[in-house]
Amino acid sequence: MEPQTPRIVIVGGGFAGLYAAQHLARQPVTVTLVDRKNHHTFQPLLYQVATAVLSPGEIAAPLRRILNRARNTEVILGEVTGFDTAARTVELAGLGEKTELPYDILIVAAGARHSYFGHDDWAADAPGLKTVEDAVAIRRRVLLAFELAERRAYLTGKRETPSFAVVGGGPTGVELAGAIADIARRAMARDFKAIDTTAARVTVYEGAPRVLGAYPESLSKSAEKQLRELGVTVRTDSIVSAVEPGRLQVGGEWIAADVILWATGVAASPLGKLLGAETDKAGRVKVAPDLSLPGHPEIFVLGDMAALVDAAGKVVPGLGAAATQEGVATARNIARDLAGKPRVPFTYRDKGSMATIGRHRAIAEIGRWHFTGTLAWLMWALIHVVLLIGFRNRLMVMSEWAWAYLTRERSARLITDLADDPQPPSQPPPQVP
Ligand SMILES: Cc1cc2nc3c(=O)[nH]c(=O)nc-3n(C[C@H](O)[C@H](O)[C@H](O)COP(=O)(O)OP(=O)(O)OC[C@H]3O[C@@H](n4cnc5c(N)ncnc54)[C@H](O)[C@@H]3O)c2cc1C
């Protein structure tokens, strides 16, 4: 490494940060990628971990391994806690020590989480899905709900199947609800003797008049129909106004639910505010057309943390595809800086979007074309396998899907850390006499 090469610090090894690092690998720069996790997570497949289709290792890969061939790049495990933009340093914590990382160019791509709209205390009873840990915790709640119902039915004869409430009818909510209904109706049905898992109630609560509001109306309708065919109840125009252990309030009515999952709202990483930048309501940084921080051409903010209407007048969505393109575009602009060329404003290329509903149903919008049902699911499966990081992961995911498809089995149906708390946190204590 040349000591005089520009030092680039990238905060976040998600889609934006990772693709920026990969595209800077051949530039005359020194790259330090910092993440509080040691792995990159393929978030679009998290719901499959949460519903026991895939194991965590199949959708996540160590950052150090992904970048091991990039000779100019070091991966550092740690939590970024602040910046000194005047001194050009990043504050780094974690692993029991605090330190500072100097930079010449800074890329901040720390992503976003769900927003509880000022009620962060609901998170304990209605967890969201963002990380591998979240997915494993949700999987545990979902599987424990069935176990508890079975135990009660066996011991007392009271055959109550569990109920699941999914708050938010966006892609994550629709995918979670469809997959839970699917495992209840198929994968679980033969394994439980005392309860009828196919009678499990899954309800999606969506505040807007339709699910998948960002999609054309015909696809929303199709998604709703496909959900209903799986036995999911869809309640639109239903705003959740309170959450407590084992129940949620919808329009003044309290509804019991054994497991409540949160899949709505966006809150960008607090690091945006720590940059001293202007942010929108969701905490996203209002970036310049080249994704830099206004007044700081040496700082870029990318992915779910950035708010931008692109050069073509399109609002750039909070999607993996947009974050990936932003990472690549930023690496190219840095290369242009080094070559003394002017930067190019970012333009988002919309290659389409899709959401799955259960085992072989989906909706897809690709340009003017709309697809539904099995064809959309096949397209979804193909694209997601291609986009997964790592050949091994692609192979494993394909074989898991083929196995699940042929046998209806879910090989990742494991409940871990059972010993200390054998009940789903949302539920009141079991009343087994
Ligand atoms: C459940 C789910 C399903 C989705 N499905 C789809 C889909 O089907 N298609 C699609 O296009 N998009 C989908 N998305 C959206 C997509 O995943 C995001 O838009 C994308 O991940 C954003 O990329 P990013 O690089 O901005 O942030 P992220 O991918 O979230 O990465 C942020 C990284 O920053 C790290 N980090 C955060 N804070 C700190 C800190 N203080 N210090 C150090 N490191 C930090 C995190 O550990 C993480 O690795 C989905 C998202 C979710 C949650």
Coordinates of C-alpha atoms and ligand atoms in Angstrom, one line a residue:
M1 CA 0.0 0.0 0.0
E2 CA 1.3 3.5 -0.9
P3 CA 1.3 5.7 2.2
Q4 CA 0.4 8.8 0.1
T5 CA -2.7 7.3 -1.5
P6 CA -6.0 8.8 -0.4
R7 CA -7.5 7.1 2.6
I8 CA -11.2 6.2 2.1
V9 CA -13.2 5.1 5.1
I10 CA -16.5 3.3 4.3
V11 CA -19.0 3.0 7.1
G12 CA -21.3 0.0 6.5
G13 CA -20.8 -3.2 4.6
G14 CA -24.4 -3.4 3.3
F15 CA -25.3 -3.2 -0.4
A16 CA -24.0 0.4 -0.8
G17 CA -20.8 0.2 1.2
L18 CA -19.8 -3.2 -0.1
Y19 CA -20.3 -2.4 -3.8
A20 CA -18.4 0.9 -3.3
A21 CA -15.5 -1.1 -1.7
Q22 CA -15.5 -3.7 -4.5
H23 CA -15.4 -1.0 -7.2
L24 CA -12.6 0.8 -5.5
A25 CA -10.5 -2.3 -5.3
R26 CA -8.4 -1.4 -8.3
Q27 CA -8.1 2.3 -7.6
P28 CA -4.9 3.9 -6.2
V29 CA -6.6 4.4 -2.8
T30 CA -6.5 2.8 0.6
V31 CA -9.9 1.6 1.7
T32 CA -11.0 0.8 5.3
L33 CA -14.5 -0.7 5.5
V34 CA -16.0 -0.5 9.0
D35 CA -19.1 -2.5 10.1
R36 CA -20.5 -3.4 13.5
K37 CA -21.2 -6.9 12.1
N38 CA -18.5 -9.1 10.6
H39 CA -20.9 -10.0 7.8
H40 CA -22.8 -8.7 4.9
T41 CA -26.5 -9.6 5.1
F42 CA -28.7 -10.2 2.0
Q43 CA -31.8 -8.6 3.6
P44 CA -34.3 -9.5 0.8
L45 CA -34.1 -13.2 2.1
L46 CA -34.2 -12.4 5.8
Y47 CA -37.9 -13.4 5.9
Q48 CA -36.9 -16.9 4.8
V49 CA -34.6 -17.2 7.8
A50 CA -37.4 -15.8 10.0
T51 CA -39.8 -18.5 8.7
A52 CA -37.3 -21.4 8.8
V53 CA -36.7 -21.9 5.1
L54 CA -33.1 -20.9 5.1
S55 CA -30.3 -20.8 7.7
P56 CA -28.5 -17.5 8.6
G57 CA -25.3 -18.7 7.0
E58 CA -27.0 -19.1 3.6
I59 CA -28.0 -15.4 3.4
A60 CA -25.0 -13.8 5.1
A61 CA -21.3 -13.9 4.3
P62 CA -18.2 -12.6 6.2
L63 CA -17.1 -9.2 4.9
R64 CA -13.5 -10.2 5.4
R65 CA -14.0 -13.1 3.0
I66 CA -15.9 -11.2 0.4
L67 CA -13.2 -8.6 0.3
N68 CA -10.1 -10.8 0.8
R69 CA -8.9 -10.3 -2.8
A70 CA -9.1 -6.5 -2.6
R71 CA -5.4 -5.8 -1.7
N72 CA -6.0 -2.1 -0.9
T73 CA -8.9 -2.9 1.5
E74 CA -9.0 -3.6 5.2
V75 CA -12.1 -4.6 7.1
I76 CA -12.5 -3.3 10.6
L77 CA -15.1 -4.6 13.1
G78 CA -16.5 -1.7 15.2
E79 CA -19.4 0.6 15.8
V80 CA -19.1 4.1 14.4
T81 CA -20.3 6.6 17.0
G82 CA -19.6 10.0 15.5
F83 CA -17.5 12.1 13.1
D84 CA -15.3 15.1 13.3
T85 CA -15.8 16.5 9.8
A86 CA -13.3 19.4 10.4
A87 CA -10.5 17.1 11.6
R88 CA -11.7 14.4 9.1
T89 CA -11.9 11.5 11.6
V90 CA -14.4 8.8 12.4
E91 CA -15.1 7.9 16.0
L92 CA -14.9 4.1 16.4
A93 CA -16.1 2.1 19.4
G94 CA -16.7 -1.6 20.1
L95 CA -14.5 -4.5 21.3
G96 CA -14.0 -2.6 24.6
E97 CA -12.0 0.3 23.2
K98 CA -12.6 3.7 21.5
T99 CA -10.4 5.0 18.7
E100 CA -10.3 7.4 15.7
L101 CA -9.9 6.6 12.1
P102 CA -8.6 9.4 9.8
Y103 CA -10.0 9.8 6.3
D104 CA -9.5 11.8 3.2
I105 CA -12.8 10.6 1.7
L106 CA -15.7 9.3 3.8
I107 CA -18.6 7.1 2.5
V108 CA -21.4 6.7 5.1
A109 CA -23.8 3.9 4.2
A110 CA -25.1 2.6 7.6
G111 CA -28.7 1.8 6.3
A112 CA -32.0 2.2 8.1
R113 CA -34.3 0.4 10.5
H114 CA -38.1 0.2 11.0
S115 CA -39.7 3.2 12.7
Y116 CA -42.1 2.7 15.5
F117 CA -43.4 6.3 15.0
G118 CA -42.2 7.5 18.3
H119 CA -43.1 4.3 20.2
D120 CA -39.8 2.5 20.4
D121 CA -41.1 0.7 23.5
W122 CA -43.3 -1.4 21.1
A123 CA -40.2 -3.0 19.7
A124 CA -40.0 -5.6 22.4
D125 CA -43.5 -6.9 21.7
A126 CA -43.5 -6.3 18.0
P127 CA -40.0 -6.9 16.7
G128 CA -39.0 -5.8 13.2
L129 CA -36.8 -7.7 10.6
K130 CA -33.6 -6.1 9.6
T131 CA -30.7 -8.2 10.8
V132 CA -29.8 -11.9 11.0
E133 CA -30.3 -11.6 14.8
D134 CA -33.8 -10.2 14.2
A135 CA -34.6 -13.1 11.8
V136 CA -33.5 -15.7 14.3
A137 CA -35.4 -14.1 17.1
I138 CA -38.6 -14.0 15.0
R139 CA -38.1 -17.6 13.9
R140 CA -37.9 -18.5 17.6
R141 CA -41.2 -16.6 18.4
V142 CA -43.0 -18.2 15.5
L143 CA -41.9 -21.7 16.3
L144 CA -42.5 -21.3 20.0
A145 CA -46.0 -20.2 19.4
F146 CA -46.8 -23.5 17.8
E147 CA -44.9 -25.4 20.5
L148 CA -46.9 -23.7 23.2
A149 CA -50.2 -24.3 21.5
E150 CA -49.3 -28.0 21.1
R151 CA -48.3 -28.3 24.7
R152 CA -51.5 -26.7 26.0
A153 CA -53.7 -28.8 23.7
Y154 CA -51.9 -32.0 24.7
L155 CA -52.1 -31.2 28.5
T156 CA -55.6 -29.6 28.6
G157 CA -57.4 -30.6 25.5
K158 CA -57.9 -26.9 24.6
R159 CA -57.1 -26.8 20.9
E160 CA -56.2 -23.2 20.2
T161 CA -54.0 -22.6 17.2
P162 CA -51.6 -19.6 17.4
S163 CA -52.4 -16.2 15.9
F164 CA -50.0 -14.0 14.1
A165 CA -50.3 -10.3 13.4
V166 CA -48.1 -8.6 10.9
V167 CA -48.1 -4.8 11.1
G168 CA -47.5 -3.3 7.6
G169 CA -48.5 -4.5 4.2
G170 CA -45.4 -3.5 2.3
P171 CA -43.1 -6.2 0.7
T172 CA -41.7 -7.3 4.0
G173 CA -45.1 -7.6 5.7
V174 CA -46.6 -9.5 2.7
E175 CA -43.6 -11.8 2.5
L176 CA -43.6 -12.6 6.2
A177 CA -47.4 -13.2 6.4
G178 CA -47.4 -15.4 3.3
A179 CA -44.5 -17.4 4.5
I180 CA -46.0 -17.9 8.0
A181 CA -49.3 -19.0 6.5
D182 CA -47.4 -21.3 4.2
I183 CA -45.4 -23.1 6.9
A184 CA -48.6 -23.4 9.1
R185 CA -50.5 -25.0 6.2
R186 CA -47.8 -27.2 4.7
A187 CA -44.5 -27.7 6.6
M188 CA -46.0 -28.0 10.1
A189 CA -49.3 -29.8 9.3
R190 CA -48.1 -33.4 9.7
D191 CA -45.7 -32.8 12.6
F192 CA -48.1 -31.5 15.2
K193 CA -50.5 -34.1 16.7
A194 CA -52.7 -32.1 19.1
I195 CA -53.3 -28.9 17.2
D196 CA -54.4 -28.2 13.6
T197 CA -51.6 -25.9 12.4
T198 CA -53.5 -25.2 9.2
A199 CA -56.0 -23.3 11.3
A200 CA -53.4 -20.8 12.5
R201 CA -54.6 -17.2 12.0
V202 CA -52.3 -14.8 10.1
T203 CA -53.5 -11.2 9.7
V204 CA -51.8 -8.3 7.9
Y205 CA -52.8 -4.8 9.2
E206 CA -52.1 -2.1 6.7
G207 CA -52.9 1.6 7.4
A208 CA -53.4 2.5 3.7
P209 CA -56.3 1.4 1.5
R210 CA -54.2 -1.4 -0.2
V211 CA -51.2 -3.6 0.5
L212 CA -48.0 -3.0 -1.6
G213 CA -49.0 0.6 -2.1
A214 CA -45.8 1.4 -4.1
Y215 CA -46.9 -1.1 -6.8
P216 CA -49.6 -0.6 -9.4
E217 CA -53.1 -1.3 -8.2
S218 CA -53.6 -4.4 -10.2
L219 CA -50.5 -6.0 -8.6
S220 CA -51.7 -4.9 -5.1
K221 CA -55.0 -6.6 -5.8
S222 CA -53.3 -9.7 -7.0
A223 CA -51.1 -9.8 -3.9
E224 CA -54.1 -9.5 -1.7
K225 CA -55.9 -12.3 -3.6
Q226 CA -52.8 -14.6 -3.3
L227 CA -52.6 -13.9 0.4
R228 CA -56.3 -14.7 0.9
E229 CA -55.8 -17.9 -1.0
L230 CA -53.1 -18.9 1.5
G231 CA -55.6 -18.2 4.3
V232 CA -54.1 -14.8 5.4
T233 CA -56.6 -12.1 6.5
V234 CA -55.8 -8.7 5.0
R235 CA -57.1 -5.7 6.9
T236 CA -56.5 -2.4 5.0
D237 CA -57.3 1.1 6.3
S238 CA -56.2 -0.4 9.7
I239 CA -53.8 1.7 11.7
V240 CA -52.2 0.1 14.7
S241 CA -52.3 2.6 17.5
A242 CA -50.9 0.6 20.4
V243 CA -49.0 -2.7 21.1
E244 CA -48.9 -4.6 24.4
P245 CA -47.7 -8.1 25.3
G246 CA -50.0 -10.4 23.4
R247 CA -52.3 -7.8 21.8
L248 CA -52.5 -4.8 19.6
Q249 CA -55.0 -2.0 19.2
V250 CA -56.5 -1.3 15.8
G251 CA -58.9 1.6 15.4
G252 CA -59.9 1.5 19.1
E253 CA -60.3 -2.3 19.1
W254 CA -57.9 -4.5 21.1
I255 CA -57.0 -7.7 19.2
A256 CA -55.1 -10.7 20.8
A257 CA -52.2 -12.1 18.9
D258 CA -49.6 -14.6 20.0
V259 CA -46.9 -13.2 17.8
I260 CA -46.8 -9.6 16.6
L261 CA -44.3 -8.6 13.9
W262 CA -43.5 -5.0 12.8
A263 CA -42.9 -4.4 9.1
T264 CA -43.6 -0.7 8.5
G265 CA -41.9 2.7 8.8
V266 CA -38.4 3.8 8.0
A267 CA -35.9 5.4 10.3
A268 CA -32.5 6.0 8.8
S269 CA -29.3 5.4 10.8
P270 CA -28.8 8.2 13.4
L271 CA -25.3 8.7 11.9
G272 CA -26.9 11.0 9.3
K273 CA -27.7 13.5 12.0
L274 CA -24.3 13.1 13.5
L275 CA -22.8 14.4 10.3
G276 CA -24.6 17.7 11.0
A277 CA -26.5 17.3 7.7
E278 CA -30.0 18.3 6.7
T279 CA -32.2 15.3 7.0
D280 CA -35.8 14.5 6.0
K281 CA -38.5 13.2 8.4
A282 CA -37.2 9.7 8.2
G283 CA -33.7 10.9 9.1
R284 CA -32.3 10.5 5.6
V285 CA -29.6 12.9 4.6
K286 CA -30.5 15.3 1.7
V287 CA -27.6 14.7 -0.5
A288 CA -26.3 16.5 -3.6
P289 CA -26.9 15.0 -7.1
D290 CA -23.5 13.2 -6.9
L291 CA -24.5 11.7 -3.5
S292 CA -22.1 14.0 -1.6
L293 CA -23.0 15.9 1.5
P294 CA -23.7 19.5 0.5
G295 CA -20.6 21.6 1.4
H296 CA -18.5 18.5 1.9
P297 CA -17.4 17.0 -1.5
E298 CA -15.2 14.6 0.4
I299 CA -18.2 13.0 2.2
F300 CA -20.7 10.7 0.4
V301 CA -23.9 9.4 2.0
L302 CA -25.4 6.3 0.2
G303 CA -28.2 3.8 0.3
D304 CA -31.1 3.8 2.8
M305 CA -29.4 6.8 4.5
A306 CA -29.7 9.1 1.5
A307 CA -32.7 11.1 0.3
L308 CA -32.4 12.1 -3.4
V309 CA -34.4 13.0 -6.4
D310 CA -32.1 11.8 -9.1
A311 CA -30.9 13.6 -12.3
A312 CA -34.0 12.2 -14.2
G313 CA -36.4 13.5 -11.6
K314 CA -37.1 10.1 -10.0
V315 CA -37.2 9.7 -6.2
V316 CA -34.5 7.1 -5.5
P317 CA -36.2 4.3 -3.5
G318 CA -34.9 2.6 -0.4
L319 CA -34.1 -0.6 -2.2
G320 CA -31.1 -2.9 -2.5
A321 CA -30.8 -2.2 -6.2
A322 CA -30.6 1.6 -5.6
A323 CA -28.0 1.2 -2.8
T324 CA -25.9 -1.1 -5.1
Q325 CA -26.0 1.4 -8.0
E326 CA -25.1 4.3 -5.6
G327 CA -22.1 2.3 -4.3
V328 CA -20.9 1.7 -7.8
A329 CA -21.6 5.3 -9.0
T330 CA -19.7 6.7 -6.0
A331 CA -16.6 4.5 -6.6
R332 CA -16.7 5.8 -10.2
N333 CA -17.0 9.4 -9.2
I334 CA -14.0 9.0 -6.8
A335 CA -12.0 7.5 -9.7
R336 CA -13.1 10.5 -11.8
D337 CA -11.8 12.8 -9.0
L338 CA -8.5 11.0 -9.1
A339 CA -8.3 11.3 -12.9
G340 CA -9.2 15.1 -12.7
K341 CA -12.5 14.5 -14.4
P342 CA -15.8 16.1 -13.4
R343 CA -18.3 14.0 -11.3
V344 CA -21.4 12.5 -12.9
P345 CA -24.8 13.0 -11.1
F346 CA -26.5 9.8 -10.0
T347 CA -29.3 8.4 -12.1
Y348 CA -31.3 5.4 -10.7
R349 CA -31.9 2.6 -13.2
D350 CA -35.2 1.0 -12.2
K351 CA -34.8 -2.7 -13.2
G352 CA -38.2 -3.6 -11.6
S353 CA -39.4 -4.8 -8.2
M354 CA -41.0 -7.9 -6.9
A355 CA -42.4 -9.5 -3.7
T356 CA -43.2 -13.1 -2.9
I357 CA -46.3 -14.5 -1.3
G358 CA -45.7 -17.9 0.2
R359 CA -44.1 -20.9 -1.6
H360 CA -44.6 -20.3 -5.3
R361 CA -46.6 -17.1 -5.6
A362 CA -45.3 -13.6 -6.2
I363 CA -45.9 -10.3 -8.0
A364 CA -43.4 -8.6 -10.2
E365 CA -43.2 -5.2 -12.0
I366 CA -40.6 -5.0 -14.7
G367 CA -40.9 -1.9 -16.8
R368 CA -44.4 -1.9 -18.3
W369 CA -44.7 -5.6 -17.7
H370 CA -46.6 -7.0 -14.7
F371 CA -46.4 -10.7 -13.6
T372 CA -48.2 -12.6 -10.9
G373 CA -48.4 -16.2 -9.5
T374 CA -45.8 -18.9 -10.3
L375 CA -44.1 -17.2 -13.2
A376 CA -43.4 -14.1 -11.0
W377 CA -42.1 -16.4 -8.3
L378 CA -39.8 -18.2 -10.7
M379 CA -38.4 -14.8 -11.8
W380 CA -38.1 -13.7 -8.2
A381 CA -36.2 -16.9 -7.2
L382 CA -33.8 -16.7 -10.2
I383 CA -33.0 -13.0 -9.6
H384 CA -32.4 -13.5 -5.9
V385 CA -30.2 -16.5 -6.3
V386 CA -28.1 -14.6 -8.9
L387 CA -27.8 -11.5 -6.6
L388 CA -26.7 -13.6 -3.5
I389 CA -23.1 -13.0 -2.5
G390 CA -21.0 -16.1 -2.8
F391 CA -21.2 -19.2 -5.0
R392 CA -21.6 -21.5 -2.0
N393 CA -24.6 -19.5 -0.8
R394 CA -26.2 -19.7 -4.2
L395 CA -25.8 -23.4 -4.3
M396 CA -27.1 -23.9 -0.8
V397 CA -30.1 -21.7 -1.3
M398 CA -31.1 -23.4 -4.5
S399 CA -30.8 -26.8 -2.9
E400 CA -32.8 -25.7 0.1
W401 CA -35.6 -24.2 -2.1
A402 CA -35.7 -27.4 -4.2
W403 CA -35.9 -29.5 -1.1
A404 CA -38.6 -27.3 0.4
Y405 CA -40.5 -27.3 -2.9
L406 CA -40.4 -31.0 -3.3
T407 CA -41.0 -32.1 0.3
R408 CA -42.7 -29.0 1.9
E409 CA -40.1 -29.5 4.6
R410 CA -38.3 -26.6 6.3
S411 CA -34.8 -27.7 7.3
A412 CA -34.1 -24.6 9.4
R413 CA -36.9 -25.2 11.9
L414 CA -34.7 -24.9 14.9
I415 CA -35.4 -23.1 18.2
T416 CA -32.2 -22.0 19.7
D417 CA -31.6 -20.5 23.2
L418 CA -34.7 -22.3 24.5
A419 CA -33.4 -23.1 28.0
D420 CA -33.7 -19.6 29.6
D421 CA -37.1 -18.5 28.2
P422 CA -39.3 -21.2 26.8
Q423 CA -42.2 -18.9 25.8
P424 CA -42.7 -16.4 23.0
P425 CA -42.2 -12.9 24.6
S426 CA -45.5 -11.5 23.3
Q427 CA -47.5 -14.2 25.1
P428 CA -49.0 -14.0 28.5
P429 CA -47.6 -16.8 30.8
P430 CA -49.2 -20.2 30.0
Q431 CA -52.2 -21.1 32.1
V432 CA -51.8 -24.8 32.1
P433 CA -53.5 -26.3 35.1
Ligands
LIG1 C1 -36.6 -7.6 5.4 C2 -36.1 -6.7 4.3 C3 -36.4 -7.1 3.0 C4 -36.0 -6.4 1.9 N1 -36.3 -6.8 0.6 C5 -35.8 -6.2 -0.5 C6 -36.0 -6.6 -1.8 O1 -36.7 -7.7 -2.0 N2 -35.5 -6.0 -2.8 C7 -34.7 -4.8 -2.6 O2 -34.2 -4.2 -3.6 N3 -34.5 -4.3 -1.4 C8 -35.1 -5.0 -0.3 N4 -34.8 -4.5 1.0 C9 -34.2 -3.2 1.1 C10 -32.7 -3.3 1.0 O3 -32.2 -4.4 1.8 C11 -32.1 -2.0 1.5 O4 -32.5 -1.0 0.7 C12 -30.5 -2.1 1.4 O5 -30.0 -3.1 2.3 C13 -29.9 -0.8 1.8 O6 -28.5 -0.9 1.7 P1 -27.6 0.0 2.6 O7 -26.2 -0.4 2.1 O8 -28.0 1.4 2.5 O9 -27.8 -0.5 4.1 P2 -27.7 -1.9 4.7 O10 -27.7 -3.0 3.7 O11 -28.8 -1.9 5.8 O12 -26.3 -1.9 5.4 C14 -25.9 -1.1 6.4 C15 -24.7 -1.6 7.1 O13 -24.2 -0.7 8.0 C16 -23.8 -1.3 9.2 N5 -23.9 -0.3 10.3 C17 -25.1 0.3 10.7 N6 -24.8 1.2 11.6 C18 -23.4 1.1 11.9 C19 -22.5 1.8 12.8 N7 -23.0 2.8 13.6 N8 -21.2 1.4 12.8 C20 -20.8 0.5 11.9 N9 -21.6 -0.2 11.0 C21 -22.9 0.2 11.0 C22 -24.8 -2.5 9.4 O14 -24.3 -3.5 10.2 C23 -25.0 -2.9 7.9 O15 -24.0 -3.9 7.6 C24 -35.3 -5.2 2.1 C25 -35.0 -4.8 3.4 C26 -35.4 -5.6 4.5 C27 -35.1 -5.1 5.9

